[in-house]
Tab-separated table of C-alpha atoms in Angstrom:
chain	number	residue	atom	x	y	z
H	1	MET	CA	4.846	-12.771	14.725
H	2	ALA	CA	4.257	-12.087	18.410
H	3	ALA	CA	0.716	-11.380	19.554
H	4	VAL	CA	-0.058	-7.677	20.045
H	5	SER	CA	-1.562	-6.618	23.359
H	6	SER	CA	-4.359	-4.097	23.635
H	7	PRO	CA	-3.177	-0.734	25.021
H	8	SER	CA	-6.169	-0.615	27.370
H	9	PRO	CA	-8.849	-2.969	28.754
H	10	ARG	CA	-11.329	-0.627	27.103
H	11	TYR	CA	-10.452	-2.035	23.654
H	12	ARG	CA	-10.647	-5.573	22.320
H	13	LEU	CA	-8.307	-5.861	19.360
H	14	GLY	CA	-9.526	-7.362	16.118
H	15	PRO	CA	-7.550	-7.942	12.936
H	16	PRO	CA	-5.188	-5.332	11.440
H	17	VAL	CA	-6.779	-3.182	8.727
H	18	GLY	CA	-3.735	-1.155	7.694
H	19	ARG	CA	0.000	-1.141	8.191
H	20	GLY	CA	2.592	1.604	7.733
H	21	ALA	CA	6.300	2.018	8.312
H	22	SER	CA	5.949	2.818	12.022
H	23	ALA	CA	2.354	2.001	13.005
H	24	THR	CA	-0.420	-0.536	12.485
H	25	VAL	CA	-4.152	0.168	12.491
H	26	TYR	CA	-6.428	-2.453	14.068
H	27	ARG	CA	-10.148	-2.934	14.062
H	28	ALA	CA	-11.013	-2.735	17.766
H	29	TYR	CA	-14.154	-2.964	19.832
H	30	ASP	CA	-14.575	0.042	22.142
H	31	ARG	CA	-16.429	-1.223	25.204
H	32	GLU	CA	-17.322	2.289	26.396
H	33	ARG	CA	-18.687	3.474	23.073
H	34	ASP	CA	-20.197	0.045	22.349
H	35	ARG	CA	-18.971	0.213	18.758
H	36	TRP	CA	-16.069	-0.763	16.544
H	37	VAL	CA	-13.334	1.822	16.047
H	38	ALA	CA	-9.926	1.990	14.404
H	39	LEU	CA	-7.004	1.849	16.818
H	40	LYS	CA	-3.597	3.007	15.574
H	41	LEU	CA	-0.722	1.442	17.507
H	42	GLY	CA	2.736	2.999	17.214
H	43	GLU	CA	5.939	1.024	17.042
H	44	GLU	CA	8.410	3.889	17.519
H	45	GLY	CA	7.124	5.659	20.624
H	46	VAL	CA	4.318	7.996	21.498
H	47	GLU	CA	5.511	11.310	20.021
H	48	ALA	CA	4.666	10.550	16.390
H	49	LEU	CA	1.222	9.342	17.435
H	50	ARG	CA	0.716	12.456	19.563
H	51	ARG	CA	1.532	14.679	16.586
H	52	GLU	CA	-0.832	12.832	14.275
H	53	HIS	CA	-3.607	12.732	16.856
H	54	ALA	CA	-3.203	16.460	17.537
H	55	ALA	CA	-3.349	17.192	13.799
H	56	LEU	CA	-6.498	15.119	13.299
H	57	ALA	CA	-8.138	16.705	16.332
H	58	ARG	CA	-7.728	20.149	14.711
H	59	VAL	CA	-9.773	19.162	11.664
H	60	ARG	CA	-13.545	18.779	11.776
H	61	HIS	CA	-15.086	17.806	8.466
H	62	PRO	CA	-17.510	15.050	7.396
H	63	HIS	CA	-14.994	13.774	4.831
H	64	VAL	CA	-11.971	13.677	7.166
H	65	VAL	CA	-11.638	10.751	9.566
H	66	GLU	CA	-12.637	11.715	13.104
H	67	ALA	CA	-10.065	11.368	15.878
H	68	PHE	CA	-11.100	10.088	19.300
H	69	GLU	CA	-8.871	9.713	22.359
H	70	LEU	CA	-5.125	9.247	22.753
H	71	VAL	CA	-4.264	6.037	24.638
H	72	PRO	CA	-0.940	6.135	26.558
H	73	GLY	CA	-0.574	2.345	26.490
H	74	PRO	CA	1.757	0.560	26.373
H	75	PRO	CA	1.813	0.242	23.465
H	76	PRO	CA	0.903	3.878	22.685
H	77	ALA	CA	-2.135	4.299	20.446
H	78	PHE	CA	-5.019	6.530	19.505
H	79	ALA	CA	-8.585	5.697	18.574
H	80	MET	CA	-10.464	7.090	15.605
H	81	GLU	CA	-13.504	6.487	13.480
H	82	LEU	CA	-13.470	3.137	11.673
H	83	VAL	CA	-13.880	3.725	7.938
H	84	GLU	CA	-14.516	0.483	6.067
H	85	GLY	CA	-14.784	0.307	2.314
H	86	PRO	CA	-12.724	0.227	-0.881
H	87	ASP	CA	-10.098	2.803	-1.776
H	88	LEU	CA	-11.272	5.590	-4.070
H	89	VAL	CA	-9.749	4.204	-7.285
H	90	ARG	CA	-11.253	0.752	-6.796
H	91	TRP	CA	-14.652	2.270	-5.941
H	92	VAL	CA	-14.664	4.464	-9.059
H	93	ARG	CA	-13.460	1.645	-11.324
H	94	GLU	CA	-15.324	-1.330	-9.875
H	95	ASP	CA	-17.393	-1.832	-13.041
H	96	VAL	CA	-14.515	-1.424	-15.538
H	97	PRO	CA	-14.236	-4.722	-17.478
H	98	GLY	CA	-11.168	-6.821	-16.800
H	99	ALA	CA	-8.768	-6.977	-13.878
H	100	PRO	CA	-7.745	-3.726	-12.147
H	101	ARG	CA	-4.635	-2.245	-13.741
H	102	ARG	CA	-1.617	-1.933	-11.500
H	103	ALA	CA	1.231	0.548	-11.688
H	104	GLY	CA	4.104	-0.435	-13.972
H	105	PRO	CA	6.201	0.772	-16.914
H	106	ARG	CA	3.981	2.452	-19.496
H	107	ARG	CA	4.481	2.272	-23.226
H	108	ASN	CA	4.117	6.014	-23.740
H	109	LEU	CA	7.102	7.267	-21.694
H	110	PRO	CA	9.968	8.990	-23.506
H	111	MET	CA	12.754	6.873	-25.008
H	112	ALA	CA	15.201	8.864	-22.873
H	113	PHE	CA	14.045	6.917	-19.838
H	114	GLY	CA	14.505	3.518	-21.422
H	115	TYR	CA	10.900	2.810	-22.352
H	116	THR	CA	9.511	2.012	-25.791
H	117	LEU	CA	7.298	4.571	-27.429
H	118	GLN	CA	3.565	4.023	-27.518
H	119	GLU	CA	2.346	2.574	-30.815
H	120	GLU	CA	0.217	4.977	-32.823
H	121	GLY	CA	-3.473	4.642	-32.085
H	122	ARG	CA	-3.008	2.653	-28.888
H	123	SER	CA	-3.330	3.760	-25.283
H	124	ALA	CA	-2.025	2.269	-22.073
H	125	TYR	CA	-5.108	3.590	-20.288
H	126	ALA	CA	-8.565	2.125	-19.725
H	127	PRO	CA	-11.213	4.808	-19.108
H	128	CYS	CA	-13.665	4.486	-16.255
H	129	THR	CA	-17.359	4.094	-17.032
H	130	ALA	CA	-19.933	6.886	-17.013
H	131	ARG	CA	-21.083	5.633	-13.609
H	132	GLY	CA	-17.510	5.764	-12.351
H	133	ALA	CA	-17.019	9.289	-13.701
H	134	ALA	CA	-20.154	10.451	-11.863
H	135	ARG	CA	-18.840	8.872	-8.667
H	136	LEU	CA	-15.489	10.567	-9.147
H	137	ARG	CA	-17.056	14.006	-9.680
H	138	SER	CA	-18.975	13.669	-6.430
H	139	ALA	CA	-15.936	12.356	-4.556
H	140	LEU	CA	-13.674	15.152	-5.792
H	141	ARG	CA	-16.114	17.781	-4.512
H	142	ALA	CA	-16.110	16.077	-1.108
H	143	LEU	CA	-12.327	15.702	-1.003
H	144	ALA	CA	-11.786	19.302	-2.074
H	145	GLY	CA	-13.838	20.317	0.950
H	146	ALA	CA	-11.789	17.971	3.128
H	147	LEU	CA	-8.514	19.527	1.941
H	148	GLU	CA	-9.892	23.027	2.483
H	149	ALA	CA	-10.650	22.003	6.067
H	150	VAL	CA	-7.130	20.605	6.541
H	151	HIS	CA	-5.572	23.762	5.116
H	152	GLY	CA	-7.968	25.945	7.106
H	153	ALA	CA	-6.689	24.249	10.255
H	154	GLY	CA	-3.185	25.427	9.352
H	155	LEU	CA	-1.958	22.048	8.113
H	156	LEU	CA	-0.740	20.323	4.963
H	157	HIS	CA	-1.706	16.669	4.494
H	158	LEU	CA	1.167	15.674	2.141
H	159	ASP	CA	0.025	12.080	1.593
H	160	VAL	CA	-3.156	12.237	-0.488
H	161	THR	CA	-3.135	8.832	-2.210
H	162	ARG	CA	-5.595	6.070	-3.028
H	163	ALA	CA	-4.525	4.215	0.132
H	164	ASN	CA	-5.549	7.217	2.219
H	165	VAL	CA	-8.997	7.766	0.746
H	166	ARG	CA	-11.593	5.126	1.640
H	167	VAL	CA	-15.230	5.135	0.625
H	168	ALA	CA	-17.758	4.030	3.241
H	169	GLY	CA	-21.037	3.522	1.390
H	170	GLU	CA	-21.099	6.660	-0.766
H	171	ARG	CA	-18.948	8.756	1.596
H	172	PRO	CA	-15.280	9.320	0.674
H	173	VAL	CA	-13.088	9.889	3.729
H	174	LEU	CA	-9.567	11.319	3.867
H	175	LEU	CA	-7.361	9.323	6.252
H	176	ASP	CA	-3.884	9.382	7.802
H	177	LEU	CA	-2.286	12.672	8.812
H	178	GLY	CA	0.927	10.902	9.777
H	179	LEU	CA	2.984	13.072	7.400
H	180	ALA	CA	1.061	16.302	8.055
H	181	ARG	CA	2.991	19.447	8.831
H	182	GLU	CA	2.216	23.082	9.610
H	183	ARG	CA	1.452	25.436	6.743
H	184	GLY	CA	3.955	28.188	6.116
H	185	GLY	CA	7.080	26.245	7.002
H	186	ARG	CA	10.222	27.175	5.083
H	187	GLU	CA	12.055	23.898	5.381
H	188	PRO	CA	12.152	21.667	2.267
H	189	LEU	CA	10.207	18.454	2.627
H	190	GLU	CA	12.198	15.280	3.043
H	191	VAL	CA	10.981	12.962	0.297
H	192	ALA	CA	8.444	10.693	1.972
H	193	GLY	CA	5.076	9.208	1.203
H	194	THR	CA	4.134	7.968	-2.246
H	195	ALA	CA	6.497	9.288	-4.933
H	196	ALA	CA	3.860	9.263	-7.681
H	197	ALA	CA	1.754	11.734	-5.686
H	198	LEU	CA	4.568	14.174	-4.853
H	199	ALA	CA	4.409	17.561	-6.533
H	200	PRO	CA	7.443	18.356	-8.748
H	201	GLU	CA	8.514	21.350	-6.646
H	202	LEU	CA	8.951	19.210	-3.518
H	203	GLY	CA	12.399	18.178	-4.683
H	204	ASP	CA	13.596	21.776	-4.386
H	205	GLY	CA	11.588	23.777	-1.892
H	206	ALA	CA	9.164	23.928	1.010
H	207	PRO	CA	5.670	22.535	0.383
H	208	GLY	CA	2.502	24.584	0.231
H	209	PRO	CA	-1.191	23.783	-0.246
H	210	GLY	CA	-0.531	23.260	-3.960
H	211	ALA	CA	1.257	20.010	-3.111
H	212	ASP	CA	-1.993	18.551	-1.765
H	213	TRP	CA	-3.982	19.769	-4.789
H	214	TYR	CA	-1.397	18.182	-7.099
H	215	ALA	CA	-1.749	14.865	-5.246
H	216	LEU	CA	-5.534	15.054	-5.551
H	217	GLY	CA	-5.088	15.578	-9.299
H	218	VAL	CA	-2.874	12.475	-9.497
H	219	LEU	CA	-5.568	10.515	-7.670
H	220	ALA	CA	-8.211	11.741	-10.120
H	221	PHE	CA	-5.970	10.763	-13.072
H	222	GLU	CA	-5.504	7.262	-11.663
H	223	ALA	CA	-9.239	6.845	-11.059
H	224	LEU	CA	-10.076	8.015	-14.598
H	225	THR	CA	-7.472	5.979	-16.447
H	226	GLY	CA	-6.423	3.105	-14.188
H	227	ARG	CA	-2.762	4.212	-14.291
H	228	LEU	CA	-0.514	6.793	-12.683
H	229	PRO	CA	0.805	9.710	-14.778
H	230	PHE	CA	4.331	8.976	-13.480
H	231	ASP	CA	5.536	5.845	-11.711
H	232	GLY	CA	8.833	4.374	-10.570
H	233	GLY	CA	11.338	5.010	-7.766
H	234	ASP	CA	11.359	8.211	-5.707
H	235	VAL	CA	14.291	10.006	-7.347
H	236	GLU	CA	13.407	8.787	-10.853
H	237	VAL	CA	9.834	10.038	-10.547
H	238	LEU	CA	10.811	13.480	-9.277
H	239	VAL	CA	13.410	13.914	-12.035
H	240	ARG	CA	10.861	12.995	-14.706
H	241	LYS	CA	8.245	15.313	-13.225
H	242	GLN	CA	10.711	18.188	-13.302
H	243	SER	CA	11.921	17.353	-16.814
H	244	VAL	CA	8.995	16.249	-18.983
H	245	SER	CA	5.300	16.969	-19.277
H	246	ALA	CA	2.803	14.487	-17.909
H	247	PRO	CA	1.491	12.085	-20.568
H	248	ARG	CA	-1.868	12.517	-22.213
H	249	ALA	CA	-4.365	9.893	-21.169
H	250	GLY	CA	-5.407	9.154	-24.742
H	251	LEU	CA	-9.040	8.790	-23.701
H	252	PRO	CA	-11.923	9.321	-26.113
């Protein structure tokens, strides 16, 4: 892989800390601020970065990542607050015994989708601890405030997932407005982002704030149980969400 050049002498690039379909986020030392920041470098031109930077700049909330300056480059980039810490699910479940559970076919999905039925008395889920539940309650209050701020700025986030919520110390922070769009639009949303977090209605109509609240609910479910309520490919997940009820967690 070719070495990546800094978009400005102001920044000294460190290692990448996140990678998406069209951009990579680097840890970077800001010589003017005399601190480490996150620097998002685009790979498909400046317009997508401009839109995301403009969206972030409209939102001011302690639990939404803070945007700094746009950097023309080349390569185009923008600087923002560096948020270092585990994702929300890992933070909530860090003291659950055993290895973290990953997404995969569950035993309690309907036979119609080719899965075996759950055996009576067994659950595919592993509950979080009391400490984790207390952490989750606090985090959900903070993230609800963050989403209210996003919506109050006239935006929809549309990508509320574990990858986009990091916890720095005890502070959960909502990241990445790369898929954000204006509230009130009438155009249906092209299926993008993480399928498991997409609200069922997004396959048929324009999104509203409820899509973000649904995604936050999915994130809470995953943190509580260690699994997603629905998983699989994009089309498969949306069809199941529109056809069957979400499974019960089977927790005590």
